[in-house]
Amino acid sequence: LDDADDRDGLDASDGRRGTRAFGPRPDRPAESGGRRGRPLLTGLAVVSLLAGAAGAGLWIRHRLAEEQRPGEVTLDGATGPAGVECPSFEPIPVPEGATELEGDLTGDGCLHQVVWDGRVMRFWLDPTDPAARRYDFSEADGSPAAGQMLLGDWNCDGVDTPALYRPSNGVVAYFSEVPGRVSGTATATDDPTGVVDGRASVVRGGDGGCDTVEVEPEA
């Protein structure tokens, strides 16, 4: 019986089956608690790295947003475009029936108040002016008829100048400079629209284009 047990590779003491050459198979080593904990620790490390990367990304985005945020541009008595200091002027009273406009009369990005009563244009131009300037447009074309004034950059030079539409004859007069800004008579280029008793509006050129005046019949 003992010889048979030896040939079959059986250990009578614990009943384990082995091989003929090497005897009983050894017990499988028990898994240690430290080895089972490695995947968990590795997962926590990955989560920590991802959280750190996300935080760094948010910080970089915040810094970029701060650096690329456009500066505030305010006009008339404050800092203007490209750091231009715009002068402050005393407001011009607007009589009943008159129109108040704004335009960049100096080409530096600062808006100037313009008051138009149908014949006379009043405006500030230079801080050294003792009073608001005035220009009677009947001196430009000799017409006593009232007209509609518009301000725009008609020749793409960056300076807003007047355009005068007279509903009585349908002509738009484009001025290349601000009348009353310099001495002498202001000249204008006439555009006969053919629209009598209409209403004029400014069409902005945009992207460096020139402004124009559009006249439509009154409804």
XYZ file of N, CA and C in Angstrom:
657
model
N 0.835 -1.210 0.000
C 0.000 0.000 0.000
C 0.858 1.243 0.000
N 1.969 1.189 0.806
C 2.846 2.352 0.828
C 3.491 2.575 -0.516
N 3.923 1.476 -1.187
C 4.532 1.644 -2.503
C 3.571 2.247 -3.495
N 2.312 1.866 -3.413
C 1.310 2.422 -4.348
C 1.131 3.889 -4.125
N 1.139 4.279 -2.818
C 0.969 5.712 -2.535
C 2.127 6.516 -3.079
N 3.365 5.958 -2.954
C 4.520 6.681 -3.473
C 4.459 6.818 -4.978
N 4.002 5.783 -5.671
C 3.945 5.846 -7.124
C 2.912 6.851 -7.600
N 1.820 6.974 -6.875
C 0.763 7.900 -7.316
C 1.033 9.325 -6.865
N 2.117 9.557 -6.126
C 2.438 10.933 -5.736
C 1.558 11.435 -4.644
N 0.992 10.581 -3.726
C 0.106 11.045 -2.669
C 0.890 11.179 -1.396
N 0.663 12.242 -0.634
C 1.265 12.432 0.682
C 0.220 12.076 1.691
N 0.496 11.002 2.426
C -0.514 10.502 3.357
C -0.775 11.485 4.458
N 0.156 12.403 4.728
C -0.026 13.310 5.865
C -1.051 14.384 5.589
N -1.147 14.920 4.367
C -2.129 15.993 4.111
C -2.977 15.746 2.898
N -2.833 14.618 2.195
C -3.707 14.274 1.076
C -3.451 15.080 -0.149
N -2.296 15.758 -0.318
C -2.037 16.568 -1.511
C -1.478 15.708 -2.615
N -1.904 15.940 -3.861
C -1.416 15.206 -5.017
C -0.208 15.934 -5.578
N 0.841 15.206 -5.927
C 2.038 15.819 -6.463
C 2.436 15.184 -7.771
N 3.674 15.349 -8.145
C 4.224 14.721 -9.345
C 5.197 13.651 -8.916
N 5.500 12.789 -9.837
C 6.412 11.702 -9.505
C 7.803 12.239 -9.186
N 8.236 13.313 -9.872
C 9.613 13.759 -9.721
C 9.806 14.707 -8.543
N 8.815 15.551 -8.293
C 9.056 16.636 -7.330
C 8.184 16.565 -6.093
N 7.331 15.628 -6.032
C 6.522 15.504 -4.830
C 5.343 16.438 -4.811
N 4.828 16.721 -3.645
C 3.587 17.511 -3.548
C 3.777 18.913 -4.090
N 2.703 19.456 -4.715
C 2.725 20.829 -5.186
C 2.680 21.777 -3.996
N 3.418 22.829 -4.030
C 3.399 23.775 -2.900
C 2.090 24.533 -2.849
N 1.780 25.014 -1.656
C 0.564 25.824 -1.501
C 0.692 27.127 -2.290
N -0.442 27.617 -2.852
C -0.461 28.909 -3.546
C -0.284 30.010 -2.511
N 0.633 30.899 -2.725
C 0.858 31.954 -1.722
C -0.371 32.837 -1.590
N -0.657 33.175 -0.343
C -1.823 34.032 -0.075
C -1.536 35.457 -0.561
N -2.555 36.128 -1.184
C -2.380 37.497 -1.673
C -2.323 38.444 -0.499
N -1.308 39.268 -0.526
C -1.141 40.203 0.587
C -2.094 41.369 0.431
N -2.408 42.008 1.584
C -3.310 43.166 1.545
C -2.716 44.332 0.790
N -1.364 44.469 0.824
C -0.728 45.594 0.120
C -0.892 45.502 -1.364
N -0.842 44.274 -1.928
C -0.976 44.128 -3.372
C -2.384 44.452 -3.816
N -3.370 44.050 -3.006
C -4.752 44.363 -3.394
C -5.013 45.868 -3.360
N -4.261 46.616 -2.567
C -4.505 48.053 -2.464
C -3.854 48.883 -3.540
N -2.964 48.307 -4.345
C -2.269 49.095 -5.359
C -3.195 49.713 -6.403
N -4.140 48.954 -6.977
C -5.024 49.597 -7.977
C -5.747 50.806 -7.421
N -6.190 50.745 -6.163
C -6.908 51.866 -5.571
C -5.999 53.074 -5.438
N -4.751 52.819 -4.936
C -3.820 53.928 -4.790
C -3.472 54.543 -6.139
N -3.282 53.695 -7.153
C -2.976 54.201 -8.496
C -4.122 55.041 -9.045
N -5.356 54.574 -8.832
C -6.522 55.325 -9.298
C -6.605 56.682 -8.626
N -6.338 56.740 -7.312
C -6.368 58.020 -6.610
C -5.304 58.970 -7.147
N -4.134 58.423 -7.477
C -3.063 59.261 -8.021
C -3.459 59.852 -9.364
N -4.098 59.044 -10.224
C -4.540 59.531 -11.537
C -5.574 60.631 -11.379
N -6.548 60.433 -10.461
C -7.579 61.448 -10.230
C -6.946 62.741 -9.753
N -5.941 62.627 -8.846
C -5.274 63.824 -8.343
C -4.559 64.572 -9.463
N -3.890 63.829 -10.356
C -3.203 64.470 -11.475
C -4.176 65.172 -12.405
N -5.311 64.501 -12.697
C -6.312 65.115 -13.578
C -6.888 66.369 -12.951
N -7.165 66.321 -11.645
C -7.711 67.498 -10.968
C -6.711 68.646 -11.006
N -5.422 68.318 -10.801
C -4.400 69.362 -10.868
C -4.293 69.970 -12.246
N -4.369 69.125 -13.292
C -4.287 69.635 -14.668
C -5.480 70.519 -14.991
N -6.674 70.100 -14.525
C -7.871 70.912 -14.778
C -7.759 72.256 -14.079
N -7.260 72.240 -12.830
C -7.091 73.500 -12.118
C -6.104 74.417 -12.804
N -4.999 73.841 -13.288
C -4.010 74.650 -14.008
C -4.596 75.227 -15.288
N -5.426 74.426 -15.977
C -6.052 74.918 -17.207
C -6.984 76.087 -16.937
N -7.779 75.998 -15.845
C -8.682 77.091 -15.500
C -7.900 78.347 -15.149
N -6.785 78.183 -14.431
C -5.969 79.338 -14.064
C -5.393 80.017 -15.297
N -4.907 79.215 -16.263
C -4.346 79.775 -17.498
C -5.426 80.506 -18.287
N -6.632 79.902 -18.362
C -7.727 80.564 -19.085
C -8.072 81.890 -18.431
N -8.070 81.935 -17.100
C -8.380 83.179 -16.404
C -7.339 84.247 -16.712
N -6.041 83.858 -16.698
C -4.987 84.814 -16.990
C -5.094 85.337 -18.416
N -5.375 84.431 -19.365
C -5.511 84.853 -20.761
C -6.683 85.793 -20.934
N -7.795 85.484 -20.246
C -8.968 86.350 -20.352
C -8.657 87.740 -19.820
N -7.893 87.818 -18.710
C -7.541 89.111 -18.155
C -6.629 89.889 -19.093
N -5.649 89.176 -19.710
C -4.698 89.858 -20.576
C -5.322 90.297 -21.884
N -6.320 89.547 -22.390
C -6.901 89.855 -23.693
C -8.166 90.694 -23.586
N -8.585 91.025 -22.360
C -9.798 91.826 -22.209
C -9.544 93.219 -22.765
N -10.407 93.713 -23.685
C -10.170 95.043 -24.261
C -10.347 96.125 -23.218
N -9.540 97.171 -23.333
C -9.660 98.272 -22.397
C -10.926 99.064 -22.642
N -11.443 99.665 -21.595
C -12.653 100.455 -21.722
C -12.330 101.758 -22.445
N -13.218 102.143 -23.341
C -13.051 103.375 -24.095
C -14.214 104.289 -23.771
N -13.916 105.441 -23.198
C -14.950 106.417 -22.896
C -14.588 107.715 -23.596
N -15.593 108.479 -23.909
C -15.388 109.692 -24.681
C -15.888 110.904 -23.915
N -15.503 112.081 -24.405
C -15.986 113.351 -23.911
C -15.585 113.576 -22.460
N -14.376 114.032 -22.260
C -13.922 114.355 -20.925
C -13.203 113.230 -20.227
N -12.927 112.135 -20.899
C -12.230 111.007 -20.289
C -11.230 110.460 -21.291
N -10.664 109.303 -20.948
C -9.683 108.698 -21.845
C -10.367 108.140 -23.078
N -9.914 108.540 -24.263
C -10.520 108.085 -25.505
C -9.728 106.961 -26.133
N -9.995 106.658 -27.397
C -9.295 105.568 -28.084
C -7.788 105.786 -28.086
N -7.050 104.706 -27.877
C -5.581 104.724 -27.906
C -5.010 105.738 -26.921
N -5.708 105.923 -25.797
C -5.200 106.803 -24.756
C -5.387 108.279 -25.030
N -6.229 108.648 -26.008
C -6.469 110.057 -26.314
C -7.279 110.684 -25.186
N -6.837 111.830 -24.718
C -7.557 112.546 -23.670
C -8.565 113.487 -24.331
N -9.837 113.173 -24.196
C -10.877 113.981 -24.829
C -11.200 115.190 -23.954
N -11.328 116.361 -24.554
C -11.624 117.562 -23.769
C -13.069 117.573 -23.286
N -13.289 118.318 -22.217
C -14.643 118.505 -21.696
C -15.132 119.895 -22.092
N -16.367 119.952 -22.592
C -16.958 121.222 -22.989
C -18.269 121.431 -22.242
N -18.612 122.691 -22.084
C -19.907 123.015 -21.487
C -21.017 122.637 -22.471
N -22.047 121.931 -22.003
C -23.126 121.530 -22.923
C -23.781 122.738 -23.582
N -24.082 122.590 -24.859
C -24.769 123.645 -25.607
C -26.272 123.454 -25.431
N -27.000 124.482 -25.037
C -28.459 124.346 -24.904
C -29.091 123.974 -26.244
N -30.101 123.123 -26.178
C -30.810 122.684 -27.381
C -32.189 123.338 -27.376
N -32.403 124.364 -28.205
C -33.704 125.038 -28.224
C -34.807 124.113 -28.734
N -36.027 124.487 -28.461
C -37.172 123.714 -28.957
C -37.179 123.724 -30.482
N -37.335 122.552 -31.066
C -37.345 122.419 -32.510
C -35.975 122.172 -33.111
N -34.909 122.302 -32.305
C -33.553 122.054 -32.804
C -33.205 120.570 -32.663
N -32.143 120.174 -33.337
C -31.685 118.780 -33.315
C -30.288 118.718 -32.719
N -30.057 117.730 -31.864
C -28.733 117.521 -31.279
C -28.070 116.320 -31.945
N -26.841 116.507 -32.421
C -26.080 115.433 -33.057
C -24.731 115.289 -32.361
N -24.038 114.197 -32.673
C -22.685 113.966 -32.191
C -21.812 113.513 -33.351
N -20.577 113.986 -33.376
C -19.664 113.570 -34.433
C -18.218 113.753 -34.022
N -17.346 112.972 -34.636
C -15.907 113.081 -34.401
C -15.371 114.164 -35.329
N -15.476 115.416 -34.900
C -15.133 116.548 -35.756
C -13.634 116.780 -35.872
N -12.841 116.120 -35.040
C -11.394 116.318 -35.059
C -10.634 115.075 -35.513
N -11.310 113.947 -35.681
C -10.666 112.732 -36.168
C -9.838 111.991 -35.143
N -10.001 112.317 -33.855
C -9.221 111.643 -32.815
C -10.055 110.674 -31.991
N -11.286 110.430 -32.419
C -12.145 109.495 -31.703
C -13.005 110.135 -30.640
N -12.863 111.439 -30.418
C -13.656 112.143 -29.408
C -14.919 112.711 -30.054
N -16.052 112.456 -29.446
C -17.325 112.930 -29.987
C -17.609 114.349 -29.511
N -18.095 115.176 -30.437
C -18.423 116.565 -30.140
C -19.923 116.778 -30.314
N -20.488 117.558 -29.411
C -21.903 117.906 -29.509
C -22.107 118.938 -30.619
N -23.150 118.723 -31.410
C -23.533 119.661 -32.461
C -25.024 119.940 -32.318
N -25.385 121.220 -32.318
C -26.792 121.624 -32.242
C -27.155 122.304 -33.557
N -28.219 121.821 -34.167
C -28.642 122.288 -35.493
C -30.093 122.741 -35.422
N -30.344 123.985 -35.840
C -31.712 124.510 -35.793
C -32.351 124.618 -37.171
N -31.732 123.992 -38.177
C -32.272 124.049 -39.530
C -31.501 124.973 -40.433
N -30.794 125.944 -39.828
C -29.977 126.874 -40.615
C -28.582 127.076 -40.020
N -28.499 127.112 -38.693
C -27.245 127.417 -38.008
C -26.756 126.187 -37.253
N -25.461 125.916 -37.409
C -24.793 124.820 -36.706
C -23.955 125.416 -35.573
N -24.164 124.909 -34.352
C -23.379 125.363 -33.201
C -22.629 124.163 -32.628
N -21.367 124.375 -32.267
C -20.542 123.253 -31.805
C -19.290 123.776 -31.104
N -18.716 122.939 -30.260
C -17.399 123.178 -29.676
C -16.370 122.412 -30.503
N -15.173 122.997 -30.614
C -14.116 122.323 -31.359
C -12.792 122.313 -30.608
N -12.457 123.433 -29.986
C -11.166 123.561 -29.308
C -11.400 124.013 -27.869
N -10.679 123.419 -26.904
C -10.861 123.835 -25.507
C -10.550 125.311 -25.263
N -9.779 125.936 -26.149
C -9.450 127.354 -25.973
C -10.533 128.280 -26.522
N -11.562 127.723 -27.172
C -12.635 128.567 -27.703
C -13.350 129.276 -26.551
N -13.528 130.588 -26.641
C -14.232 131.307 -25.568
C -15.724 131.008 -25.538
N -16.262 130.568 -26.667
C -17.686 130.236 -26.753
C -17.866 129.204 -27.854
N -19.044 128.587 -27.870
C -19.330 127.601 -28.913
C -19.308 128.272 -30.283
N -18.755 127.600 -31.261
C -18.709 128.138 -32.609
C -20.080 128.013 -33.268
N -20.285 128.825 -34.277
C -21.540 128.779 -35.024
C -21.243 128.995 -36.503
N -22.069 128.370 -37.346
C -21.931 128.562 -38.785
C -23.326 128.576 -39.399
N -23.594 129.629 -40.140
C -24.877 129.784 -40.816
C -24.755 129.175 -42.216
N -25.481 128.086 -42.459
C -25.348 127.377 -43.733
C -25.981 128.120 -44.899
N -26.753 129.145 -44.629
C -27.269 129.935 -45.743
C -26.131 130.688 -46.424
N -24.993 130.834 -45.712
C -23.826 131.466 -46.311
C -23.108 130.515 -47.269
N -23.363 129.206 -47.128
C -22.675 128.230 -47.975
C -23.268 128.170 -49.371
N -24.605 128.194 -49.461
C -25.230 128.083 -50.784
C -26.243 129.187 -51.052
N -26.352 130.129 -50.130
C -27.251 131.250 -50.343
C -28.719 130.909 -50.232
N -29.040 129.683 -49.787
C -30.437 129.281 -49.684
C -30.952 129.537 -48.272
N -32.072 130.240 -48.162
C -32.654 130.467 -46.837
C -33.510 129.297 -46.354
N -33.708 128.308 -47.229
C -34.574 127.186 -46.864
C -33.914 126.325 -45.792
N -34.736 125.827 -44.892
C -34.230 124.954 -43.834
C -33.826 123.606 -44.421
N -32.917 122.945 -43.751
C -32.449 121.648 -44.223
C -32.218 120.686 -43.077
N -31.956 119.452 -43.426
C -31.666 118.402 -42.448
C -30.165 118.130 -42.450
N -29.545 118.252 -41.275
C -28.104 118.022 -41.178
C -27.812 116.594 -40.743
N -26.730 116.044 -41.307
C -26.223 114.733 -40.913
C -24.709 114.842 -40.774
N -24.123 114.022 -39.919
C -22.684 114.001 -39.713
C -22.141 112.629 -40.068
N -21.050 112.605 -40.847
C -20.449 111.334 -41.236
C -19.090 111.553 -41.873
N -18.394 110.459 -42.088
C -17.081 110.497 -42.745
C -17.304 110.229 -44.229
N -17.537 111.286 -44.976
C -17.940 111.147 -46.382
C -16.768 110.829 -47.306
N -15.541 111.182 -46.917
C -14.385 110.954 -47.799
C -13.352 110.004 -47.191
N -13.733 109.264 -46.164
C -12.877 108.220 -45.565
C -11.575 108.761 -44.987
N -11.585 110.005 -44.478
C -10.363 110.546 -43.876
C -10.382 110.455 -42.354
N -11.427 109.842 -41.801
C -11.504 109.670 -40.356
C -12.126 110.824 -39.610
N -12.552 111.867 -40.324
C -13.153 113.045 -39.692
C -14.609 113.147 -40.123
N -15.495 113.343 -39.148
C -16.911 113.551 -39.463
C -17.137 115.007 -39.856
N -17.817 115.204 -40.972
C -18.169 116.541 -41.444
C -19.659 116.553 -41.783
N -20.240 117.749 -41.934
C -21.676 117.817 -42.193
C -22.041 117.441 -43.625
N -23.248 116.957 -43.751
C -23.933 116.853 -45.041
C -25.298 117.483 -44.825
N -25.748 118.264 -45.779
C -27.002 119.002 -45.625
C -27.972 118.598 -46.724
N -29.110 118.067 -46.303
C -30.168 117.705 -47.258
C -31.254 118.767 -47.190
N -31.549 119.337 -48.356
C -32.623 120.332 -48.427
C -33.843 119.680 -49.091
N -34.888 119.429 -48.318
C -36.093 118.791 -48.880
C -36.747 119.607 -49.988
N -36.485 120.911 -50.012
C -37.141 121.757 -51.013
C -36.668 121.460 -52.431
N -35.411 121.038 -52.588
C -34.901 120.742 -53.933
C -34.327 119.330 -54.069
N -34.280 118.567 -52.993
C -33.810 117.182 -53.052
C -32.307 117.027 -53.193
N -31.539 118.084 -52.910
C -30.085 118.041 -53.058
C -29.422 117.772 -51.710
N -28.418 116.879 -51.728
C -27.571 116.648 -50.551
C -26.226 117.302 -50.828
N -25.812 118.212 -49.948
C -24.519 118.883 -50.071
C -23.551 118.251 -49.077
N -22.483 117.631 -49.596
C -21.458 116.999 -48.758
C -20.313 117.987 -48.537
N -20.002 118.284 -47.284
C -18.902 119.184 -46.949
C -17.666 118.358 -46.601
N -16.518 118.755 -47.160
C -15.275 118.019 -46.925
C -14.575 118.458 -45.650
N -15.045 119.523 -45.038
C -14.493 119.987 -43.774
C -15.622 120.570 -42.932
N -15.309 120.801 -41.671
C -16.308 121.367 -40.771
C -16.367 122.872 -41.002
N -17.482 123.405 -41.474
C -17.583 124.854 -41.680
C -17.375 125.592 -40.358
N -16.623 126.681 -40.431
C -16.341 127.435 -39.217
C -15.133 126.926 -38.472
N -14.585 125.816 -38.918
C -13.368 125.304 -38.270
C -12.165 126.146 -38.661
N -12.140 126.585 -39.899
C -11.079 127.467 -40.378
C -11.743 128.674 -41.030
N -10.966 129.719 -41.219
C -11.524 130.907 -41.860
C -11.758 130.644 -43.342
N -12.656 131.402 -43.908
C -12.955 131.230 -45.323
C -14.306 130.572 -45.533
N -14.685 130.462 -46.777
C -15.981 129.897 -47.133
C -15.872 128.391 -47.315
N -16.792 127.665 -46.722
C -16.799 126.211 -46.863
C -17.403 125.835 -48.209
N -16.832 124.836 -48.837
C -17.343 124.356 -50.114
C -17.927 122.963 -49.941
N -18.837 122.629 -50.832
C -19.512 121.335 -50.735
C -19.692 120.748 -52.123
N -19.883 119.430 -52.152
C -20.183 118.712 -53.389
C -21.650 118.331 -53.371
N -22.388 118.763 -54.384
C -23.834 118.534 -54.425
C -24.167 117.184 -55.049
N -25.157 116.545 -54.480
C -25.677 115.278 -55.008
C -27.188 115.415 -55.158
N -27.670 115.664 -56.385
C -29.118 115.778 -56.594
C -29.781 114.403 -56.524
N -30.508 114.148 -55.467
C -31.116 112.826 -55.277
C -32.414 112.667 -56.056
N -33.056 113.788 -56.386
C -34.348 113.710 -57.065
C -35.502 113.434 -56.120
N -35.216 113.293 -54.835
C -36.270 113.023 -53.846
C -36.567 114.325 -53.112
N -37.708 114.911 -53.412
C -38.127 116.159 -52.781
C -39.023 115.833 -51.592
N -38.876 116.647 -50.537
C -39.665 116.457 -49.310
C -39.475 115.051 -48.739
N -38.250 114.577 -48.797
C -37.946 113.252 -48.252
C -37.323 113.328 -46.874
N -36.789 112.199 -46.443
C -36.122 112.100 -45.147
C -34.776 111.422 -45.356
N -33.700 112.064 -44.862
C -32.348 111.555 -45.073
C -31.851 110.805 -43.843
N -30.968 109.837 -44.077
C -30.339 109.077 -42.995
C -28.923 108.708 -43.415
N -28.076 108.425 -42.431
C -26.677 108.083 -42.691
C -26.538 106.574 -42.835
N -25.832 106.154 -43.869
C -25.478 104.745 -44.058
C -23.985 104.624 -43.787
N -23.638 103.936 -42.692
C -22.241 103.821 -42.295
C -21.487 102.884 -43.233
N -20.285 103.310 -43.627
C -19.479 102.506 -44.544
C -18.947 101.251 -43.888
N -18.362 101.393 -42.693
C -17.813 100.242 -41.988
C -16.578 99.687 -42.664
N -15.673 99.102 -41.870
C -14.438 98.478 -42.384
C -13.644 99.431 -43.277
N -13.572 100.691 -42.858
C -12.788 101.653 -43.623
C -13.521 102.278 -44.787
N -14.781 101.894 -45.014
C -15.547 102.475 -46.109
C -16.102 103.840 -45.748
N -16.440 104.612 -46.763
C -16.988 105.950 -46.546
C -18.471 105.871 -46.192
N -18.904 106.820 -45.371
C -20.328 106.944 -45.071
C -21.033 107.622 -46.245
N -22.329 107.390 -46.354
C -23.137 108.017 -47.399
C -24.479 108.433 -46.804
N -25.183 109.247 -47.555
C -26.521 109.694 -47.155
C -27.547 109.026 -48.057
N -28.566 108.484 -47.440
C -29.666 107.864 -48.180
C -30.927 108.681 -47.940
N -31.625 109.008 -49.009
C -32.845 109.813 -48.914
C -34.020 108.984 -49.399
N -35.058 108.938 -48.594
C -36.273 108.205 -48.953
C -37.473 109.143 -48.864
N -38.477 108.928 -49.697
C -39.683 109.766 -49.620
C -40.376 109.594 -48.273
N -40.957 110.659 -47.793
C -41.727 110.596 -46.550
C -42.971 109.746 -46.775
N -43.248 108.880 -45.816
C -44.423 108.008 -45.943
C -45.697 108.821 -45.793
